[in-house]
Short mmCIF file of C-alpha atoms in Angstrom, two decimals:
data_model
loop_
_atom_site.label_atom_id
_atom_site.label_comp_id
_atom_site.label_asym_id
_atom_site.label_seq_id
_atom_site.Cartn_x
_atom_site.Cartn_y
_atom_site.Cartn_z
CA UNK A 1 0.00 0.01 0.05
CA UNK A 2 1.47 3.34 -0.91
CA UNK A 3 2.09 5.98 1.58
CA UNK A 4 -0.60 8.74 1.68
CA UNK A 5 0.72 12.11 0.38
CA UNK A 6 -1.37 15.19 1.31
CA UNK A 7 -2.25 17.48 -1.52
CA UNK A 8 -2.99 21.25 -1.33
CA UNK A 9 -6.59 22.02 -1.77
CA UNK A 10 -7.13 25.04 -4.03
CA UNK A 11 -4.32 27.43 -3.42
CA UNK A 12 -2.52 29.00 -0.51
CA UNK A 13 -4.19 32.06 1.19
CA UNK A 14 -1.61 34.48 -0.03
CA UNK A 15 -3.42 37.41 1.50
CA UNK A 16 -3.31 35.85 5.00
CA UNK A 17 0.12 34.74 4.49
CA UNK A 18 1.35 38.21 3.63
CA UNK A 19 -0.58 39.82 6.33
CA UNK A 20 0.80 37.50 9.11
CA UNK A 21 4.36 37.58 7.82
CA UNK A 22 4.27 41.34 7.79
CA UNK A 23 3.06 41.53 11.37
CA UNK A 24 5.79 39.05 12.63
CA UNK A 25 8.41 41.03 10.66
CA UNK A 26 7.18 44.27 12.38
CA UNK A 27 7.25 42.44 15.73
CA UNK A 28 10.73 41.15 15.66
CA UNK A 29 11.98 44.55 14.40
CA UNK A 30 10.42 46.29 17.41
CA UNK A 31 11.45 43.61 19.80
CA UNK A 32 15.21 43.98 18.71
CA UNK A 33 15.03 47.61 19.33
CA UNK A 34 13.42 47.15 22.77
CA UNK A 35 16.09 44.58 23.66
CA UNK A 36 18.82 46.87 22.62
CA UNK A 37 17.33 49.96 24.48
CA UNK A 38 16.79 47.88 27.64
CA UNK A 39 20.46 46.64 27.44
CA UNK A 40 21.57 50.25 27.19
CA UNK A 41 19.39 51.35 30.10
CA UNK A 42 20.21 48.95 32.74
CA UNK A 43 22.72 46.25 31.73
CA UNK A 44 25.52 48.54 30.51
CA UNK A 45 25.21 47.26 27.06
CA UNK A 46 25.65 43.55 28.01
CA UNK A 47 23.18 41.18 26.43
CA UNK A 48 19.91 40.43 28.38
CA UNK A 49 18.24 37.12 28.03
CA UNK A 50 15.04 37.08 26.04
CA UNK A 51 12.92 36.12 28.96
CA UNK A 52 14.06 39.30 30.75
CA UNK A 53 12.72 41.33 27.80
CA UNK A 54 9.46 39.45 27.67
CA UNK A 55 9.09 40.03 31.39
CA UNK A 56 8.95 43.83 30.51
CA UNK A 57 5.87 43.03 28.39
CA UNK A 58 4.03 41.66 31.34
CA UNK A 59 4.50 44.66 33.53
CA UNK A 60 1.83 47.20 33.25
CA UNK A 61 1.45 49.99 35.94
CA UNK A 62 4.76 49.06 37.53
CA UNK A 63 6.82 49.22 34.33
CA UNK A 64 8.23 52.79 34.87
CA UNK A 65 9.10 52.13 38.54
CA UNK A 66 10.69 48.71 37.54
CA UNK A 67 12.84 50.42 34.88
CA UNK A 68 13.84 53.27 37.37
CA UNK A 69 14.85 50.58 40.05
CA UNK A 70 16.92 48.67 37.51
CA UNK A 71 18.67 51.83 36.34
CA UNK A 72 19.46 52.87 39.89
CA UNK A 73 20.63 49.50 41.09
CA UNK A 74 22.69 48.70 38.05
CA UNK A 75 24.46 51.93 38.02
CA UNK A 76 24.79 52.14 41.89
CA UNK A 77 23.20 55.54 41.96
CA UNK A 78 22.51 57.11 45.40
CA UNK A 79 21.76 60.58 46.87
CA UNK A 80 22.68 61.31 50.36
CA UNK A 81 19.77 61.67 52.64
CA UNK A 82 17.31 59.89 50.16
CA UNK A 83 16.58 56.20 50.43
CA UNK A 84 16.46 54.10 47.26
CA UNK A 85 12.66 53.87 47.12
CA UNK A 86 12.17 57.63 47.19
CA UNK A 87 15.03 58.19 44.86
CA UNK A 88 13.60 55.78 42.27
CA UNK A 89 10.46 57.88 41.82
CA UNK A 90 12.06 61.42 42.32
CA UNK A 91 12.83 63.87 39.74
CA UNK A 92 16.45 63.72 40.76
CA UNK A 93 17.23 60.91 38.59
CA UNK A 94 18.95 61.79 35.21
CA UNK A 95 17.42 59.23 33.01
CA UNK A 96 18.83 58.56 29.69
CA UNK A 97 16.82 58.60 26.49
CA UNK A 98 16.65 54.84 26.44
CA UNK A 99 14.30 55.02 29.39
CA UNK A 100 11.60 56.65 27.30
CA UNK A 101 12.51 54.31 24.32
CA UNK A 102 12.00 51.19 26.33
CA UNK A 103 8.47 52.46 27.43
CA UNK A 104 7.62 53.29 23.81
CA UNK A 105 8.75 50.01 22.43
CA UNK A 106 7.11 47.99 25.12
CA UNK A 107 3.80 49.53 23.97
CA UNK A 108 4.62 49.02 20.40
CA UNK A 109 5.47 45.36 20.73
CA UNK A 110 2.30 44.78 22.81
CA UNK A 111 0.26 46.64 20.06
CA UNK A 112 1.53 44.49 17.44
CA UNK A 113 0.92 41.26 19.46
CA UNK A 114 -2.75 42.27 19.81
CA UNK A 115 -2.94 42.56 16.02
CA UNK A 116 -1.45 39.10 15.67
CA UNK A 117 -3.70 37.52 18.18
CA UNK A 118 -6.86 37.49 15.97
CA UNK A 119 -4.90 35.54 13.19
CA UNK A 120 -4.62 32.57 15.57
CA UNK A 121 -1.01 31.89 14.14
CA UNK A 122 1.34 31.97 17.13
CA UNK A 123 5.07 31.50 17.06
CA UNK A 124 7.25 32.29 20.08
CA UNK A 125 9.80 35.15 19.93
CA UNK A 126 12.48 32.88 21.49
CA UNK A 127 11.99 30.45 18.39
CA UNK A 128 12.92 33.42 16.16
CA UNK A 129 16.32 34.07 17.75
CA UNK A 130 19.28 33.23 15.61
CA UNK A 131 22.03 32.33 18.16
CA UNK A 132 24.63 32.58 15.56
CA UNK A 133 23.99 36.12 14.28
CA UNK A 134 22.43 37.07 17.79
CA UNK A 135 19.37 38.69 15.91
CA UNK A 136 15.89 37.74 15.16
CA UNK A 137 14.57 36.58 11.78
CA UNK A 138 11.76 34.69 10.26
CA UNK A 139 13.51 31.38 9.78
CA UNK A 140 12.81 28.21 7.88
CA UNK A 141 10.71 26.82 10.63
CA UNK A 142 8.54 29.85 10.76
CA UNK A 143 8.03 29.84 6.94
CA UNK A 144 7.07 26.10 6.99
CA UNK A 145 4.52 26.54 9.81
CA UNK A 146 3.11 29.79 8.13
CA UNK A 147 2.82 28.06 4.71
CA UNK A 148 1.03 25.10 6.34
CA UNK A 149 -1.29 27.39 8.30
CA UNK A 150 -2.35 29.35 5.30
CA UNK A 151 -2.88 26.20 3.24
CA UNK A 152 -5.45 23.50 3.35
CA UNK A 153 -4.35 19.91 2.70
CA UNK A 154 -6.23 16.74 2.11
CA UNK A 155 -6.31 14.27 4.90
CA UNK A 156 -6.65 10.84 3.28
CA UNK A 157 -6.67 9.10 -0.17
CA UNK A 158 -10.39 9.34 -0.69
CA UNK A 159 -10.03 13.14 -0.38
CA UNK A 160 -7.18 12.96 -2.95
CA UNK A 161 -9.39 11.24 -5.37
CA UNK A 162 -12.28 13.63 -4.95
CA UNK A 163 -9.94 16.53 -5.18
CA UNK A 164 -8.43 15.26 -8.49
CA UNK A 165 -11.90 15.07 -9.96
CA UNK A 166 -12.96 18.44 -8.85
CA UNK A 167 -9.72 19.95 -9.99
CA UNK A 168 -10.19 18.53 -13.51
CA UNK A 169 -13.70 19.99 -13.55
CA UNK A 170 -12.18 23.39 -12.62
CA UNK A 171 -9.58 23.20 -15.19
CA UNK A 172 -12.05 22.34 -17.88
CA UNK A 173 -14.38 25.15 -16.82
CA UNK A 174 -11.47 27.61 -16.74
CA UNK A 175 -10.60 26.46 -20.33
CA UNK A 176 -14.22 27.21 -21.24
CA UNK A 177 -13.90 30.69 -19.71
CA UNK A 178 -10.75 31.35 -21.68
CA UNK A 179 -12.37 30.25 -24.83
CA UNK A 180 -15.26 32.84 -24.16
CA UNK A 181 -18.02 30.22 -23.83
CA UNK A 182 -18.56 31.03 -20.19
CA UNK A 183 -18.52 34.30 -18.19
CA UNK A 184 -16.24 34.38 -15.31
CA UNK A 185 -18.10 37.01 -13.36
CA UNK A 186 -19.62 36.00 -9.96
CA UNK A 187 -21.53 32.69 -10.37
CA UNK A 188 -22.30 33.04 -14.08
CA UNK A 189 -19.99 30.15 -14.78
CA UNK A 190 -22.61 27.88 -13.01
CA UNK A 191 -24.60 27.73 -16.09
CA UNK A 192 -21.91 25.56 -17.83
CA UNK A 193 -24.47 22.77 -18.10
CA UNK A 194 -26.96 24.93 -20.00
CA UNK A 195 -24.33 26.27 -22.29
CA UNK A 196 -22.98 22.83 -23.14
CA UNK A 197 -26.15 20.77 -22.91
CA UNK A 198 -26.57 20.44 -26.57
CA UNK A 199 -23.14 19.38 -27.14
CA UNK A 200 -22.99 16.65 -24.44
CA UNK A 201 -24.30 13.28 -25.02
CA UNK A 202 -25.66 11.24 -21.85
CA UNK A 203 -25.12 7.56 -22.41
CA UNK A 204 -26.92 6.56 -19.39
CA UNK A 205 -26.86 4.02 -17.67
CA UNK A 206 -23.08 3.56 -18.36
CA UNK A 207 -20.75 4.20 -15.40
CA UNK A 208 -19.31 7.42 -16.96
CA UNK A 209 -22.28 8.41 -19.12
CA UNK A 210 -21.23 11.86 -20.31
CA UNK A 211 -19.17 12.37 -23.52
CA UNK A 212 -18.98 15.15 -26.09
CA UNK A 213 -21.32 14.96 -28.95
CA UNK A 214 -19.44 14.15 -32.23
CA UNK A 215 -21.23 17.21 -33.70
CA UNK A 216 -20.12 19.57 -31.16
CA UNK A 217 -18.26 21.80 -33.60
CA UNK A 218 -20.99 21.69 -36.11
CA UNK A 219 -23.34 24.84 -36.92
CA UNK A 220 -25.69 25.52 -33.98
CA UNK A 221 -23.63 23.56 -31.47
CA UNK A 222 -21.78 25.17 -28.59
CA UNK A 223 -18.39 25.13 -30.24
CA UNK A 224 -19.43 26.11 -33.80
CA UNK A 225 -17.17 29.06 -33.80
CA UNK A 226 -14.13 26.79 -33.61
CA UNK A 227 -15.31 24.56 -36.30
CA UNK A 228 -15.02 24.77 -40.07
CA UNK A 229 -18.50 23.70 -40.98
CA UNK A 230 -19.60 25.30 -44.22
CA UNK A 231 -23.16 24.31 -43.82
CA UNK A 232 -25.22 21.59 -45.36
CA UNK A 233 -23.50 19.79 -48.23
CA UNK A 234 -25.67 17.51 -50.24
CA UNK A 235 -23.92 14.21 -50.90
CA UNK A 236 -24.56 12.14 -54.06
CA UNK A 237 -24.75 8.36 -54.14
CA UNK A 238 -21.66 6.97 -55.83
CA UNK A 239 -21.91 3.25 -56.47
CA UNK A 240 -18.88 3.41 -58.69
CA UNK A 241 -16.75 4.32 -55.72
CA UNK A 242 -17.55 0.84 -54.45
CA UNK A 243 -17.59 -1.09 -57.66
CA UNK A 244 -14.05 -0.41 -58.79
#
């Protein structure tokens, strides 16, 4: 018994594919900037683990105080007579530009994630990290998952057989549309049966009863425009053609 091979049903949803890929491209771009700004703010440029950056996304009202705390403790900032808790939320801190950038890009990343959620296609940020280049990219695994997500496949051999029959019908109907025998607008092509009825023979009760009528290219038949029928030509009886 041969191994079942899934076949694509129809064609890939390229609109959905392009939309989702664009959102993830935007996501990793913003996430990389967020990571870089966070490292500048409170790790003195040293690389932070992805989990640390993702943790920033889960902070809501306490994000600003957390960033201030990390900045003060990492850089060992202190002011005489003011304890750390008060210093963190005071105006005495000379916060760098990266402080505001982290807050901005946390909001941007979360906004993009909210746009991704309704697509129901979810890939973790950590799986998009390239350890060699130390950057994020939409790798081969992502591409494969997205291709499969935006494409419908058959699930068994019976579906393969049915799909092949439907595909042949679609191909034939498309050919008729290209020949100008059927309109392509909306559901107008559904009247293919009416258009071809006079040119199709039904040899019922045979298993495959439908077949083109031999006269299909003759005058008054559906494909007359492709024929070379000069009309009725009287034929004379010629016995001599036999007796020779």
